[in-house]
N, CA and C of each residue as an Amber inpcrd file, in Angstrom:
protein
   684
 -29.5380000  15.8040000 -42.4390000 -30.4230000  16.9400000 -43.1020000
 -31.4030000  16.0550000 -44.2410000 -30.3730000  15.3830000 -44.7030000
 -31.0230000  14.6560000 -46.0340000 -32.3360000  13.6200000 -45.2880000
 -32.2860000  13.0380000 -44.0900000 -33.2290000  12.3010000 -43.5800000
 -34.3490000  13.2670000 -43.0040000 -33.8630000  14.2670000 -42.4590000
 -35.1670000  15.2550000 -42.0440000 -36.0160000  15.6990000 -43.1120000
 -35.1720000  15.9790000 -44.4830000 -36.0550000  16.3780000 -45.4630000
 -36.8550000  15.3020000 -46.2290000 -36.3730000  14.0330000 -46.0430000
 -37.0240000  12.8170000 -46.3910000 -38.5460000  12.7290000 -45.6920000
 -38.0940000  12.8410000 -44.4350000 -39.3120000  12.6030000 -43.3120000
 -40.3780000  13.8860000 -43.5630000 -39.8990000  15.1630000 -43.6870000
 -40.7850000  16.1670000 -44.2360000 -41.4710000  16.0280000 -45.2120000
 -40.9340000  15.5600000 -46.7440000 -41.5120000  15.1850000 -47.7390000
 -42.4600000  14.1320000 -47.6120000 -42.2610000  12.9880000 -46.8950000
 -43.2100000  12.0700000 -46.6980000 -44.5400000  12.6640000 -45.7390000
 -44.1900000  13.6900000 -44.7770000 -45.3830000  13.7200000 -43.8640000
 -46.4300000  14.8130000 -44.9740000 -45.8360000  15.6970000 -45.9510000
 -46.2930000  16.8060000 -46.9400000 -47.3140000  15.8020000 -47.7790000
 -46.5680000  14.3880000 -48.2540000 -47.3170000  13.6360000 -49.2660000
 -48.4440000  13.2610000 -48.6940000 -48.4360000  12.5610000 -47.0890000
 -49.3210000  12.1320000 -46.5100000 -50.5660000  12.8470000 -46.1280000
 -50.0710000  14.0910000 -46.0460000 -51.3040000  15.0570000 -46.0150000
 -52.1490000  15.2990000 -47.0750000 -51.1170000  15.6860000 -48.2640000
 -52.0050000  15.6610000 -49.4840000 -52.7570000  14.5330000 -49.8180000
 -52.4110000  13.2680000 -49.5990000 -53.0490000  12.2200000 -49.9000000
 -54.4590000  12.1070000 -49.0080000 -54.5430000  12.6420000 -47.6220000
 -55.4960000  12.3960000 -46.5870000 -56.4970000  13.5560000 -47.2970000
 -55.7820000  14.6140000 -47.7690000 -56.9250000  16.0290000 -48.2130000
 -57.6920000  15.5320000 -49.1400000 -56.9410000  14.8400000 -50.1740000
 -57.5030000  14.1860000 -51.5470000 -58.5890000  13.4460000 -51.2470000
 -58.2110000  12.3680000 -50.2090000 -59.2500000  11.3210000 -49.7060000
 -60.5210000  11.9050000 -49.0660000 -60.3860000  13.2240000 -48.0950000
 -61.4630000  13.8290000 -47.8470000 -62.2590000  14.7590000 -48.9170000
 -61.6220000  15.1670000 -49.7360000 -62.3420000  15.9710000 -51.1640000
 -63.1500000  14.7200000 -51.6610000 -62.5860000  13.5620000 -51.9720000
 -63.2570000  12.5860000 -52.9280000 -64.5480000  12.1430000 -51.9400000
 -64.4490000  12.0140000 -50.7550000 -65.4990000  11.4970000 -49.9290000
 -66.6930000  12.6290000 -50.0410000 -66.4950000  14.1250000 -50.0490000
 -67.1940000  15.1990000 -49.6690000 -67.9090000  15.3830000 -51.1350000
 -67.2950000  15.3130000 -52.2010000 -67.8310000  15.6620000 -53.4710000
 -68.3050000  14.2630000 -54.1130000 -69.6870000  14.6330000 -54.5630000
 -70.2000000  13.0320000 -54.9960000 -69.6960000  12.9650000 -56.3940000
 -70.0530000  11.8080000 -57.1600000 -69.8580000  11.5940000 -58.5150000
 -70.6030000  12.6220000 -59.3840000 -70.1290000  12.8010000 -60.4880000
 -71.1160000  13.6740000 -61.4780000 -72.2510000  13.2500000 -61.4150000
 -72.7620000  12.0330000 -61.3890000 -73.9040000  11.4890000 -61.8060000
 -74.1460000  10.3010000 -60.7500000 -75.6880000  10.0070000 -60.5470000
 -75.9320000   8.7890000 -59.7190000 -77.0670000   8.4500000 -60.3440000
 -77.2930000   6.8580000 -60.6500000 -78.4690000   6.2140000 -61.2510000
 -79.0670000   6.0850000 -59.7680000 -80.1250000   6.5560000 -60.1710000
 -81.4490000   6.3380000 -58.8440000 -82.3730000   5.1200000 -59.6530000
 -82.9480000   5.1390000 -60.6730000 -83.4300000   4.3590000 -61.1730000
 -83.2150000   3.7900000 -63.0010000 -83.4570000   2.5690000 -63.2420000
 -82.9390000   2.0380000 -64.4290000 -84.3030000   1.0460000 -64.9500000
 -84.5380000   1.1370000 -66.2900000 -85.6240000   0.6260000 -66.8970000
 -85.0950000  -0.5640000 -67.6590000 -84.5150000  -1.4520000 -67.3600000
 -83.7740000  -2.3440000 -68.5830000 -84.2650000  -4.0300000 -68.2090000
 -84.9180000  -3.9710000 -67.3070000 -85.4620000  -5.8240000 -67.0660000
 -86.6410000  -5.6260000 -66.2010000 -87.5430000  -6.7650000 -65.9700000
 -88.6090000  -6.8450000 -65.4700000 -88.4680000  -6.6880000 -64.0770000
 -87.2440000  -6.8150000 -63.5230000 -86.9790000  -6.7540000 -62.1640000
 -86.9970000  -5.3060000 -61.7490000 -86.3290000  -4.5750000 -62.7180000
 -86.3620000  -3.0690000 -62.4370000 -87.5140000  -2.4300000 -62.3090000
 -88.6270000  -3.0430000 -63.0380000 -90.1240000  -2.6660000 -62.8790000
 -90.8900000  -2.7960000 -61.7350000 -90.4190000  -3.9980000 -60.9200000
 -90.7540000  -4.3200000 -59.5050000 -90.8650000  -3.3720000 -58.6020000
 -89.9040000  -2.2200000 -58.9520000 -89.7710000  -1.0760000 -57.8460000
 -90.8710000  -0.0750000 -58.0400000 -91.8920000  -0.2380000 -59.1400000
 -93.1210000   0.5870000 -59.3980000 -94.2570000   0.3680000 -59.0420000
 -95.0610000   0.9730000 -58.8090000 -96.5230000   0.4950000 -59.1690000
 -97.5270000   1.6520000 -59.7440000 -98.4820000   1.2800000 -60.3690000
 -99.3630000   2.3100000 -61.1930000-100.5200000   2.9590000 -60.3010000
-101.1020000   4.2130000 -60.6930000-102.1540000   4.4640000 -60.2250000
-102.8870000   5.2780000 -61.3250000-103.9580000   5.6840000 -61.2390000
-104.8180000   6.4600000 -62.2920000-106.3280000   6.9950000 -61.5380000
-106.8960000   7.4380000 -62.3410000-108.1720000   8.1530000 -61.7300000
-109.1190000   7.2190000 -61.6250000-108.6850000   5.9470000 -62.1870000
-109.7290000   4.7700000 -62.1150000-110.0400000   4.3910000 -60.8550000
-109.0270000   4.6510000 -59.9630000-109.2130000   4.4080000 -58.3750000
-110.4660000   5.2530000 -57.7690000-110.7260000   6.2660000 -58.5610000
-111.7640000   7.2370000 -58.2750000-112.9690000   7.3090000 -59.0310000
-113.2900000   6.2270000 -59.7960000-114.3830000   6.3860000 -60.5840000
-114.0140000   6.7820000 -62.0070000-113.0520000   7.3290000 -62.3340000
-112.5610000   7.5750000 -63.8450000-112.4110000   6.5820000 -64.7470000
-111.8730000   6.7810000 -65.8980000-112.0770000   5.7240000 -66.8670000
-110.3900000   5.5330000 -67.6490000-109.4590000   6.1980000 -66.9720000
-108.0750000   6.3280000 -67.6480000-107.4470000   4.9910000 -67.2930000
-106.5660000   4.7100000 -67.9600000-105.7780000   3.3890000 -67.6550000
-104.3010000   3.3140000 -68.1850000-103.6100000   2.3990000 -67.6700000
-102.2300000   2.6760000 -67.7300000-101.2870000   1.4460000 -67.4830000
-100.1960000   1.2210000 -68.1450000 -99.5000000   0.0690000 -67.8430000
 -97.7510000   0.2770000 -68.0390000 -97.1020000  -0.4210000 -67.2960000
 -95.7070000  -0.2720000 -67.5060000 -94.9610000  -1.8790000 -67.9040000
 -94.6280000  -1.7720000 -68.9860000 -93.8310000  -2.9880000 -69.6880000
 -92.1480000  -2.7190000 -69.9260000 -91.7900000  -3.8760000 -70.2940000
 -90.2960000  -3.8120000 -70.9030000 -90.5770000  -3.9890000 -72.3650000
 -89.7470000  -3.2200000 -73.1380000 -89.6930000  -3.0690000 -74.7030000
 -88.2750000  -4.0170000 -74.8220000 -88.4090000  -5.2730000 -75.5710000
 -87.2930000  -5.8680000 -76.0210000 -86.4890000  -5.0400000 -76.7060000
 -85.0870000  -4.9360000 -76.8070000 -84.3160000  -3.9600000 -77.7450000
 -84.2060000  -4.5220000 -78.9100000 -84.0560000  -3.8710000 -80.1210000
 -84.0920000  -4.3650000 -81.3470000 -82.3830000  -4.6590000 -81.7360000
 -82.2950000  -5.5150000 -82.4740000 -80.8410000  -5.7350000 -83.0580000
 -79.8840000  -5.8190000 -81.7980000 -80.1170000  -6.4750000 -80.8660000
 -79.3540000  -6.4950000 -79.7190000 -79.0870000  -5.5210000 -78.7580000
 -79.9860000  -4.5340000 -78.7300000 -79.8560000  -3.2750000 -77.8990000
 -80.6700000  -3.7910000 -76.6470000 -80.0680000  -3.1150000 -75.7540000
 -80.8860000  -3.2460000 -74.3840000 -82.4340000  -2.9380000 -74.3860000
 -83.0480000  -3.5180000 -73.5170000 -84.4030000  -3.1220000 -73.1870000
 -84.7300000  -1.9970000 -72.4330000 -85.8930000  -1.4580000 -72.5950000
 -86.2480000  -0.3060000 -72.0470000 -87.7870000  -0.2520000 -71.3700000
 -88.2690000   0.4240000 -70.4810000 -89.3350000   0.4310000 -70.0680000
 -90.4230000   1.4160000 -70.7840000 -91.4730000   1.0360000 -71.0350000
 -92.6950000   1.4790000 -71.5480000 -93.8790000   1.8060000 -70.7240000
 -93.9950000   3.2170000 -70.4700000 -95.1270000   3.5370000 -69.6700000
 -96.1430000   4.3370000 -70.6660000 -97.3100000   3.5360000 -70.8360000
 -98.5450000   3.8930000 -71.8620000 -99.4750000   3.5130000 -71.1130000
-100.8650000   4.1740000 -72.0870000-102.0610000   3.8830000 -71.7150000
-103.0160000   4.9150000 -72.1890000-104.3080000   5.2930000 -71.7330000
-105.1170000   6.0670000 -72.2760000-105.6080000   7.1660000 -71.1910000
-105.6990000   8.3460000 -71.3580000-106.3450000   9.3720000 -70.8510000
-107.6960000   9.6470000 -71.0910000-108.7660000   9.3660000 -69.8170000
-109.9500000   9.7380000 -70.2880000-110.6690000  10.8100000 -69.2580000
-111.2560000  11.8200000 -69.6710000-111.7070000  12.7980000 -68.7000000
-113.4010000  12.3040000 -68.3330000-113.8470000  11.2650000 -68.7100000
-115.1390000  10.6070000 -68.3240000-115.0310000   9.9710000 -66.9620000
-116.2740000   9.9420000 -66.6200000-116.6130000   9.1040000 -65.2720000
-117.4890000   8.2280000 -65.3370000-117.1770000   6.9990000 -64.7130000
-117.9200000   5.8070000 -64.7550000-119.2870000   6.2070000 -64.2960000
-120.3780000   5.4260000 -64.9210000-121.6250000   5.7770000 -64.3660000
-121.7570000   5.3890000 -62.9340000-122.5240000   6.1320000 -62.0400000
-122.9100000   5.8050000 -60.6800000-121.7130000   5.9420000 -59.8390000
-120.7720000   6.5260000 -59.9980000-119.3720000   6.6560000 -59.4790000
-119.8340000   7.2220000 -57.7720000-119.2240000   6.5990000 -56.9690000
-119.5980000   7.2620000 -55.5510000-118.4880000   8.1500000 -55.4410000
-117.4730000   8.6180000 -56.1870000-116.4440000   9.5210000 -55.9470000
-117.0230000  10.8260000 -56.6310000-116.5720000  12.0620000 -56.1620000
-116.7480000  13.2980000 -56.5230000-115.2600000  14.0760000 -56.7970000
-114.6730000  13.7080000 -57.8190000-113.3240000  14.3220000 -57.8030000
-113.7960000  15.5240000 -59.0990000-112.9160000  16.5290000 -58.8040000
-112.7480000  17.7360000 -59.4670000-112.3990000  17.5730000 -61.1070000
-111.4830000  16.5920000 -60.9060000-110.7080000  16.4230000 -62.3550000
-110.5410000  15.2100000 -62.6420000-110.5880000  14.5310000 -63.9720000
-110.2030000  13.0040000 -64.0800000-108.9820000  13.1300000 -65.1530000
-108.6130000  12.1640000 -66.0270000-107.7010000  12.2870000 -66.7250000
-106.3120000  12.2390000 -66.4720000-105.7880000  11.2560000 -65.6870000
-104.6390000  11.2500000 -64.9020000-104.0010000   9.9680000 -64.7120000
-102.8570000   9.7450000 -65.2330000-102.1960000   8.2030000 -64.8690000
-100.8590000   8.5980000 -64.3830000-100.2950000   7.5350000 -63.4730000
 -98.9740000   7.6550000 -63.0300000 -98.3060000   6.4090000 -62.4990000
 -96.8170000   6.6730000 -62.6350000 -96.1900000   5.4930000 -62.0450000
 -95.3200000   5.9120000 -60.9150000 -95.4670000   5.2030000 -59.7540000
 -94.6180000   5.8410000 -58.4350000 -93.9400000   4.5770000 -58.0460000
 -92.8340000   5.1160000 -57.5440000 -91.6310000   4.0750000 -56.9350000
 -92.1620000   3.7370000 -55.6440000 -91.5780000   2.5160000 -55.3310000
 -91.9090000   1.9170000 -53.8910000 -90.9570000   2.7880000 -52.8680000
 -91.4310000   3.0700000 -51.7930000 -90.5810000   3.8350000 -50.8640000
 -89.0720000   2.9690000 -50.7060000 -88.1950000   4.0530000 -50.6740000
 -87.0010000   3.4410000 -50.5060000 -86.6150000   2.7750000 -49.1240000
 -85.8250000   1.9890000 -48.9970000 -85.6950000   1.4720000 -47.7070000
 -84.4010000   2.6150000 -46.9710000 -85.0940000   3.4670000 -46.2580000
 -84.0340000   4.7240000 -46.0650000 -84.3760000   5.8220000 -46.8300000
 -83.3030000   6.4610000 -47.0560000 -83.5920000   7.9220000 -47.8530000
 -82.3030000   7.7260000 -49.0320000 -82.8170000   8.3140000 -50.2160000
 -81.7970000   8.6280000 -51.1530000 -81.3890000  10.0410000 -50.9060000
 -79.7890000   9.9300000 -50.8550000 -79.3260000  11.5440000 -50.5460000
 -78.7270000  12.0410000 -51.8500000 -79.6710000  13.3440000 -52.1740000
 -79.3100000  14.0060000 -53.2270000 -78.3740000  15.3790000 -53.3300000
 -78.0880000  15.1910000 -51.9940000 -77.4240000  16.7580000 -51.6150000
 -75.9870000  16.2860000 -52.5720000 -75.5380000  17.6840000 -53.0230000
 -74.4500000  17.7420000 -53.7410000 -74.8580000  17.6750000 -55.2320000
 -76.0920000  17.3960000 -55.7880000 -76.4960000  17.2580000 -57.0700000
 -77.3240000  18.5920000 -57.3670000 -77.4810000  19.2810000 -58.6140000
 -78.3120000  19.9930000 -58.8280000 -79.5060000  19.8590000 -59.7230000
 -79.4560000  18.4710000 -60.4230000 -80.5970000  18.3330000 -61.4700000
 -81.0100000  16.8180000 -61.4680000 -82.2270000  16.6660000 -61.8480000
 -82.4540000  15.0630000 -61.9970000 -82.7070000  14.9180000 -63.5640000
 -82.0530000  14.0930000 -64.1560000 -81.9440000  13.8750000 -65.6010000
 -82.9910000  12.5480000 -65.9820000 -83.7590000  12.6650000 -67.0500000
 -84.5480000  11.3680000 -67.4710000 -84.3990000  11.1010000 -69.0010000
 -83.9330000   9.8850000 -69.1840000 -83.5860000   9.6190000 -70.6590000
 -84.9370000   9.0590000 -71.1070000 -85.4530000   9.8210000 -72.0630000
 -86.9450000   9.3950000 -72.5590000 -87.1020000   9.5080000 -74.2860000
 -88.0260000   8.5270000 -74.6170000 -88.2650000   8.7740000 -76.0800000
 -89.8420000   8.7170000 -75.8120000 -90.5150000  10.0670000 -76.2870000
 -91.8030000  10.4690000 -75.8240000 -92.9210000  10.6250000 -77.2050000
 -93.7230000  11.2280000 -76.7400000 -94.7600000  11.2120000 -77.7250000
 -95.4030000  12.8370000 -78.0050000 -94.5580000  13.7000000 -77.4410000
 -95.0340000  15.1360000 -77.5600000 -95.5210000  15.4390000 -76.4300000
 -95.9990000  14.8740000 -75.4630000 -96.8400000  15.2180000 -74.2310000
 -95.8430000  15.9150000 -73.3290000 -96.0780000  16.4450000 -72.1570000
 -95.8810000  17.1060000 -71.2020000 -96.0740000  16.0680000 -70.0110000
 -94.9940000  15.4250000 -69.2590000 -95.0670000  14.6020000 -68.1830000
 -94.7900000  15.3330000 -66.7140000 -94.9640000  14.8640000 -65.8230000
 -94.8630000  15.4990000 -64.5080000 -93.9830000  14.5090000 -63.6270000
 -92.7230000  15.1150000 -63.1750000 -91.8350000  14.1990000 -62.5400000
 -92.0450000  14.7910000 -61.2250000 -92.1280000  13.9530000 -60.1380000
 -92.3200000  14.2330000 -58.6880000 -91.0610000  13.5870000 -57.9070000
 -90.6590000  14.3560000 -56.8950000 -89.7720000  13.9230000 -55.9730000
 -90.7520000  13.9740000 -54.7450000 -90.7200000  12.8230000 -53.8710000
 -91.2510000  12.9130000 -52.5770000 -90.2410000  12.8610000 -51.5190000
 -90.3980000  13.5470000 -50.5800000 -89.3050000  13.9150000 -49.4440000
 -90.1730000  13.5560000 -48.0550000 -89.1050000  13.2830000 -47.1520000
 -90.0570000  12.9970000 -45.6070000 -90.7870000  14.2200000 -45.0750000
 -91.9020000  13.7820000 -44.7600000 -92.8250000  15.0710000 -44.2580000
 -92.4310000  15.8070000 -43.3900000 -92.2670000  17.1750000 -43.7210000
 -91.9900000  18.1190000 -42.7080000 -92.7620000  19.1670000 -42.9490000
 -93.2440000  19.4520000 -44.3110000 -94.1570000  20.6890000 -44.4770000
 -95.1740000  20.4940000 -44.1310000 -95.8830000  19.2390000 -44.1270000
 -97.5390000  19.1970000 -43.7370000 -97.2890000  18.6830000 -42.0980000
 -98.5110000  18.9110000 -41.5920000 -98.5360000  18.6710000 -39.8870000
 -98.1050000  17.2390000 -39.6890000 -97.4540000  16.9350000 -38.3900000
 -96.9200000  15.4760000 -38.1430000 -97.9450000  14.2550000 -38.3610000
 -99.3620000  14.6320000 -38.2500000-100.2470000  13.8990000 -38.3500000
-100.5390000  13.4990000 -39.7850000-100.1570000  14.3200000 -40.5380000
-100.1570000  13.7090000 -41.9590000 -99.2970000  12.6240000 -42.2860000
-100.0830000  11.5820000 -43.1850000 -99.2160000  10.4710000 -43.5210000
 -98.4590000  10.5810000 -44.7750000 -99.0720000  11.5620000 -45.6360000
 -98.3310000  11.6970000 -46.9640000 -97.0420000  12.2530000 -46.9090000
 -96.3430000  11.7570000 -47.9630000 -94.9050000  12.6140000 -47.7040000
 -95.1000000  13.9120000 -48.8340000 -93.9750000  14.6790000 -48.5780000
 -94.0610000  16.0110000 -49.0600000 -93.8190000  15.8220000 -50.4470000
 -94.4800000  16.4590000 -51.7380000 -94.2370000  16.4140000 -53.1290000
 -93.7920000  17.5670000 -53.6190000 -92.6920000  17.2460000 -54.5320000
 -92.3300000  18.4750000 -55.1710000 -92.2840000  18.1690000 -56.8080000
 -92.8270000  19.1150000 -57.5900000 -93.1750000  18.6680000 -58.9430000
 -92.5810000  19.6580000 -60.0850000 -92.5160000  19.1170000 -61.1450000
 -92.0460000  19.9490000 -61.8140000 -92.1260000  19.0980000 -63.5560000
 -92.4920000  20.0170000 -64.4450000 -92.8700000  19.7140000 -65.8160000
 -91.7240000  19.0420000 -66.6250000 -92.0380000  17.9390000 -67.4910000
 -90.7120000  17.5770000 -68.3950000 -91.2310000  17.1320000 -69.4610000
 -91.0050000  17.8800000 -70.7240000 -91.3820000  17.9340000 -71.9990000
 -90.6790000  16.4030000 -72.5030000 -91.2910000  15.2550000 -73.1940000
 -90.8840000  14.3660000 -73.8650000 -91.4010000  14.3890000 -75.3220000
 -90.2040000  14.8940000 -76.1290000 -90.3410000  14.9160000 -77.3610000
 -90.6090000  13.7430000 -78.2350000 -91.3760000  13.6790000 -79.3480000
 -91.6810000  12.5790000 -79.9700000 -90.5000000  12.2880000 -80.9530000
 -90.3960000  10.8880000 -81.3340000 -89.6350000   9.9200000 -82.0850000
 -88.2550000   9.9530000 -81.6510000 -87.4380000  10.9140000 -80.9750000
 -86.0920000  10.6700000 -80.7410000 -85.6820000  10.2420000 -79.2090000
 -84.6300000   9.6330000 -78.8710000 -84.4670000   9.5420000 -77.5100000
 -83.9300000  10.9980000 -77.0360000 -84.2460000  11.3030000 -75.9670000
 -83.8670000  12.9430000 -75.1330000 -83.6670000  12.8840000 -73.9200000
 -82.5480000  13.2970000 -73.5590000 -82.1280000  13.4700000 -72.0040000
 -82.8670000  15.0310000 -71.5560000 -83.6400000  14.6840000 -70.4010000
 -84.2510000  15.8840000 -70.1240000 -83.6760000  16.1280000 -68.6370000
 -83.1530000  17.2010000 -68.4580000 -82.5200000  17.5830000 -67.4070000
 -83.6680000  18.9420000 -66.5350000 -83.8250000  18.4570000 -65.2360000
 -84.6640000  19.4280000 -64.6620000 -83.9790000  19.8030000 -63.2910000
 -83.4800000  21.1100000 -63.1540000 -82.9270000  21.6260000 -61.6850000
 -83.7260000  21.4270000 -60.8320000 -83.2020000  20.9700000 -59.6390000
 -83.9260000  20.6690000 -58.5900000 -84.6210000  21.8260000 -58.0020000
 -84.3190000  23.2120000 -58.3130000 -84.7930000  24.5990000 -57.8530000
 -86.1850000  24.4790000 -58.6960000 -86.3730000  23.7700000 -59.7510000
 -87.6690000  23.9820000 -60.6690000 -88.6320000  22.9770000 -60.0820000
 -88.3160000  22.2350000 -59.0230000 -89.4880000  21.2410000 -58.4770000
 -90.2050000  22.1830000 -57.4380000 -91.3000000  22.5270000 -57.4090000
 -92.3860000  23.0000000 -56.7610000 -93.1350000  22.3640000 -55.3910000
 -93.3620000  23.0210000 -54.5110000 -93.8560000  21.8960000 -53.4760000
 -95.4920000  22.0780000 -53.9270000 -96.1130000  20.8650000 -53.7660000
 -97.5080000  20.7630000 -54.1840000 -98.2720000  19.8510000 -52.8290000
 -99.6130000  20.0510000 -53.1110000-100.4800000  19.2900000 -52.3820000
-101.3580000  18.9410000 -53.0590000-101.7420000  17.5970000 -53.3180000
-103.0020000  17.1780000 -54.1130000-102.9740000  17.7520000 -55.6050000
-101.7000000  17.9570000 -56.1840000-101.5660000  18.6740000 -57.5510000
-101.4900000  19.9940000 -57.7080000-101.7030000  20.6480000 -56.6210000
-101.6680000  22.0920000 -56.6000000-100.5130000  22.5840000 -55.9670000
 -99.8650000  23.8030000 -56.3070000 -98.7890000  24.3170000 -56.1570000
 -99.0420000  25.0690000 -54.7950000 -98.2380000  24.8170000 -53.6270000
 -98.3440000  25.6120000 -52.3980000 -97.6760000  26.7710000 -52.4210000
 -98.4610000  27.9340000 -52.1030000 -98.0740000  29.4010000 -52.4560000
 -97.5320000  29.6070000 -51.0600000 -96.2430000  29.2410000 -50.8390000
 -95.2920000  29.4010000 -49.6160000 -93.7670000  29.3400000 -50.0160000
 -93.0500000  30.1480000 -49.5100000 -91.5800000  30.1130000 -49.5190000
 -91.0670000  28.6120000 -48.9170000 -90.7470000  27.6560000 -49.4920000
 -90.3090000  26.2950000 -48.9320000 -88.9330000  25.8650000 -49.5260000
 -88.2310000  25.0150000 -49.1920000 -87.1450000  24.5700000 -49.6600000
 -86.9800000  23.2550000 -49.4440000 -86.6080000  22.3580000 -50.5250000
 -86.7000000  20.9230000 -50.4010000 -85.1700000  20.5690000 -49.6760000
 -85.6440000  19.5510000 -49.0700000 -84.3000000  18.9490000 -48.4140000
 -83.9580000  17.7970000 -49.2230000 -82.9930000  17.5220000 -50.1000000
 -82.4610000  16.9010000 -51.0590000 -81.8750000  15.5660000 -50.3550000
 -81.5400000  15.6800000 -49.2540000 -81.0120000  14.3950000 -48.5590000
 -82.0080000  13.4390000 -47.7660000 -83.1980000  13.7080000 -48.1480000
 -84.3200000  13.0900000 -47.4510000 -85.2650000  12.4440000 -48.4310000
 -84.9720000  12.1660000 -49.5990000 -85.6800000  11.8850000 -50.6940000
 -86.4420000  10.2560000 -50.3330000 -87.5170000  10.0680000 -50.3950000
 -88.0640000   8.8250000 -50.1920000 -88.8420000   8.0270000 -51.3360000
 -88.8770000   8.6390000 -52.2850000 -89.5350000   8.0350000 -53.5820000
 -89.4760000   9.2100000 -54.6030000 -90.1000000   8.6670000 -56.0190000
 -90.2480000   9.5200000 -57.1450000 -91.1850000   8.9300000 -57.9270000
 -91.9890000   9.7790000 -58.6480000 -92.7920000   9.3120000 -59.7180000
 -92.9240000  10.1690000 -61.0100000 -93.7360000   9.4010000 -62.2120000
 -93.9460000   9.9800000 -63.5260000 -95.3690000   9.9750000 -63.5050000
 -95.9730000  11.2080000 -63.8830000 -97.3570000  10.9260000 -64.3580000
 -97.6520000  11.8830000 -65.5460000 -98.9250000  11.8610000 -66.1440000
 -99.2140000  12.7500000 -67.0360000-100.8410000  12.8540000 -66.8540000
-101.3990000  13.7830000 -67.4860000-102.9040000  14.3830000 -67.3250000
-103.2550000  14.8650000 -68.6560000-104.5970000  14.9640000 -68.9010000
-105.1780000  15.3590000 -70.0530000-105.1740000  16.7950000 -70.1910000
-104.9490000  17.4950000 -69.0780000-104.8200000  19.0940000 -68.9110000
-103.5490000  19.6980000 -69.8380000-102.4730000  18.6720000 -69.5960000
-101.1820000  19.0930000 -70.2650000-100.5940000  20.4650000 -69.2860000
 -99.9060000  21.4000000 -70.0530000 -99.5060000  22.3330000 -69.5500000
 -97.8490000  22.1390000 -69.3460000 -97.3580000  23.1570000 -69.1040000
 -95.6100000  23.1640000 -68.7640000 -94.9970000  23.5980000 -70.1790000
 -95.1820000  23.0810000 -71.1920000 -94.5150000  23.6420000 -72.3870000
 -95.6600000  23.8990000 -73.4770000 -95.2070000  25.2530000 -74.2300000
 -96.1640000  25.5940000 -75.5500000 -95.7910000  24.6690000 -76.4740000
 -97.0880000  24.3000000 -77.0190000 -97.1380000  23.3210000 -78.2640000
 -97.0330000  21.8750000 -77.8310000 -96.9190000  21.3540000 -76.4380000
 -96.8490000  20.2060000 -75.9980000 -98.4060000  19.4480000 -76.5930000
 -98.3600000  18.3430000 -76.5230000 -99.6520000  17.8890000 -76.8910000
-100.6530000  17.5470000 -75.3740000-101.9500000  17.6240000 -75.7180000
-102.6090000  17.6170000 -74.5240000-103.9610000  17.0830000 -74.7040000
-104.8500000  16.7770000 -73.7010000-106.2340000  16.3950000 -74.3260000
-106.1960000  14.7900000 -74.0780000-107.5180000  14.3090000 -74.0040000
-107.9600000  12.8760000 -73.4770000-107.1120000  12.1830000 -74.8510000
-106.9260000  10.8340000 -74.7920000-106.2180000   9.8720000 -75.7500000
-104.9780000   9.1600000 -75.2010000-104.6670000   8.6730000 -76.1540000
-103.1660000   7.6590000 -75.8120000-102.2410000   8.4100000 -75.4900000
-101.3150000   7.6210000 -74.6600000 -99.8560000   8.4180000 -74.0350000
 -99.0720000   7.2980000 -74.2840000 -97.6490000   7.6900000 -74.4880000
 -96.7830000   6.5620000 -74.3650000 -95.1580000   7.2600000 -74.5540000
 -94.4460000   6.8610000 -73.4510000 -93.3550000   7.4130000 -73.1260000
 -92.2770000   6.0610000 -72.8560000 -91.2650000   6.0770000 -73.2730000
 -90.3470000   5.0600000 -73.0750000 -89.2760000   5.7620000 -72.4060000
 -88.7640000   4.7950000 -71.1990000 -87.8620000   5.3710000 -70.2850000
 -86.5560000   4.4350000 -70.0580000 -85.3520000   4.9560000 -70.1160000
 -84.1330000   4.1990000 -70.1500000 -83.5530000   4.3200000 -68.6050000
 -83.5470000   5.4840000 -68.2380000 -83.0630000   5.6840000 -66.7420000
 -83.4840000   7.0240000 -66.3380000 -83.3510000   7.0330000 -65.0540000
 -83.2810000   8.4700000 -64.1130000 -82.2400000   8.7940000 -63.5520000
 -81.5190000   9.7220000 -63.0610000 -80.3960000  10.0440000 -62.7260000
 -80.3970000  11.3910000 -61.7770000 -79.4320000  11.6330000 -60.8500000
 -79.0720000  12.8330000 -60.2400000 -78.1320000  13.2150000 -60.7590000
 -77.6850000  14.3820000 -61.1070000 -76.5040000  14.6900000 -61.9410000
 -76.2780000  16.4630000 -61.3680000 -74.8420000  16.7770000 -61.4960000
 -74.3540000  17.8100000 -61.0910000 -73.3160000  18.2890000 -61.8020000
 -73.1310000  19.8640000 -61.9980000 -72.1940000  20.3900000 -62.8610000
 -70.7450000  19.8260000 -62.5450000 -69.8610000  19.3970000 -63.3860000
 -68.5170000  19.1100000 -62.8960000 -67.6710000  20.3520000 -62.2600000
């Protein structure tokens, strides 16, 4: 009887352990680091774009800021927003005054299934920035080369480090910067890239700085997070 009880207990313990392993495999960590901006190597993941590609006069840079007093380095996305167009431009764009930084495409996909928000640790200038998630193209027609884009505003307060948390449900489907007026749902398991951009029009938060002129935001990291 004692031997039977021991075998039974061993079986129960093994079952509990197996269930625990399955649960741990199914539930993702509370946070997942997607990007960090602590070295020049980290910045190689990104490329810049602006209205200058279409005859605009805005400019941007992405650099590493050395940490003071032995603290670690952070990325600095900065530049100047201009609503002017260069003389003789062959482009006829409806609006200028925008700059952005976009990640290179992932090798495969980033799976954000199980997470409910994107968190960005920023030190800003009082402007409102636009966080974009790019997913595999399924909204547009198969012939379209562009990825699907989902955008949300992120306010970057001036002066102090701030962690902005944006629920995935707040990201809206967009096409060339305009919200698509249709019922759509992001597939978070098929993320192919991200971007952070700014435009002179502003928007998103009452009282946020807007208009042409300088912009500057320091970035420490971008993570996917979930409620524990």
